[in-house]
DNA sequence: AACAAAAACGAACGATTGTTTGGTTAAGTG
DNA sequence: CACTTAACCAAACAATCGTTCGTTTTTGTT
């Protein structure tokens, strides 16, 4: 069970114990808000992690795959994060933040219930299909992929999706249609598009979103005919 | 780099070399079609692989996770399959076969274009959400997860999905609706349901499928009103 | 009863995994 | 300028990964 014991120290017990960020932050709001250190590759680290997680999923993405493209060593990751799951959580948080901002801005700029939903879907799908964006991670990775972070990820996800609940609630729909069904249908289709959409195709994400919404508009209250 | 060299042979080069199944089969159609061996746990192996792949995905599912529940040792898998990817391919093939059979039977038992589509969707979603079924693997695992088998998996998947192309092509739709959009919307929503559906919920898979199709029926040619 | 093949076992293999740790360097502060 | 510390390196770690291989047991055939 034991291998070769080469000889570097571990003499006393006063280990340095760094990397206690991520939870203890945003507490006292000390004086370092603006400056930070110059040689800090945390942003590039997050960018790369987002890209690799989005492309290969969580389990298939190794720490070395993430860290190599930015010329960092695998151990250096653990100065910024305690575990690989914490790294995912950070990317996921940023992803939810970005897609939420995009969608909220789109909603506010639109008038009328169907227009607001359409604008939100355009923003959602654009984010989801943009592989440089953190948002695609939020859609691709299931919370259960990272058991220790699963609870937080689920909360983040639900908080984001609640927007669409509200949007659908405001639609003037025929009494026979279940609003939850309509939301699941629409968002499921958009989220699943990650599996078939390829960049450079004929249709832009924005147009796809508009068409999806368009296929559901007939459920408005003014339409009554049908089979 | 080298560990302890304990002493079991490897004297000559006449190794046994088994496990050449899977590709070389179905060639001469020898005499063993019916009998097979009694103590053969290949079916249980496939069952378990399907379950673990469907639950955790391909990368997160280790060979030992698959093999332990049936009391098999990890090395024994390689009597039946050459690689882990080959195991996935076998499960995937069986999954496509089963879901295809279910859907085809449902289609044949229904009359009328919308009824046929609905029947197909009911069968599709029931299979997709049944965690004991191989079909859920076909939906959950992306071909790109197993690079060496990706080409075959894609072919299988496309061949299956072509059914829905045909069903949608036969719908009496308004001229303004793009049939590909409608298919992507419907199937995307169904496939994505794997991420939110939990067994024992209020709605059965069959009812979900019917509702999804119902939300799209208004795009029939006889409906013209609306904004 | 003799033999062959199927279907495993048992025990490792080398490679890769996420992670730890002591040391090093550069940037910011007094 | 000395000094602190954020940000990393270098090198390993134990555990687990997919896989190999000689051997053994079980089963069917003759």
mmCIF file of C-alpha atoms (C1' of nucleotides) in Angstrom, chain A residues 15 18 37 61-64 75 78 84, chain C residues 17-23 26-28:
data_model
loop_
_atom_site.group_PDB
_atom_site.id
_atom_site.type_symbol
_atom_site.label_atom_id
_atom_site.label_comp_id
_atom_site.label_asym_id
_atom_site.label_seq_id
_atom_site.Cartn_x
_atom_site.Cartn_y
_atom_site.Cartn_z
ATOM 1 C CA UNK A 15 1.008 24.304 7.864
ATOM 2 C CA UNK A 18 -4.601 28.784 2.424
ATOM 3 C CA UNK A 37 -3.153 41.655 -7.286
ATOM 4 C CA UNK A 61 -13.504 17.467 -17.582
ATOM 5 C CA UNK A 62 -10.266 16.924 -15.704
ATOM 6 C CA UNK A 63 -8.579 19.603 -13.678
ATOM 7 C CA UNK A 64 -5.600 19.346 -15.995
ATOM 8 C CA UNK A 75 -2.131 22.215 -7.969
ATOM 9 C CA UNK A 78 -6.383 24.867 -5.163
ATOM 10 C CA UNK A 84 -13.237 20.843 -8.218
ATOM 11 C "C1'" DT C 17 -7.702 11.290 -11.182
ATOM 12 C "C1'" DG C 18 -8.376 15.079 -7.616
ATOM 13 C "C1'" DT C 19 -5.596 16.846 -4.107
ATOM 14 C "C1'" DT C 20 -1.690 18.205 -0.705
ATOM 15 C "C1'" DT C 21 2.387 20.557 0.594
ATOM 16 C "C1'" DG C 22 6.650 23.099 1.050
ATOM 17 C "C1'" DG C 23 8.922 26.319 -1.425
ATOM 18 C "C1'" DA C 26 6.423 39.022 -7.877
ATOM 19 C "C1'" DA C 27 3.563 42.847 -6.594
ATOM 20 C "C1'" DG C 28 1.836 46.081 -3.147
#
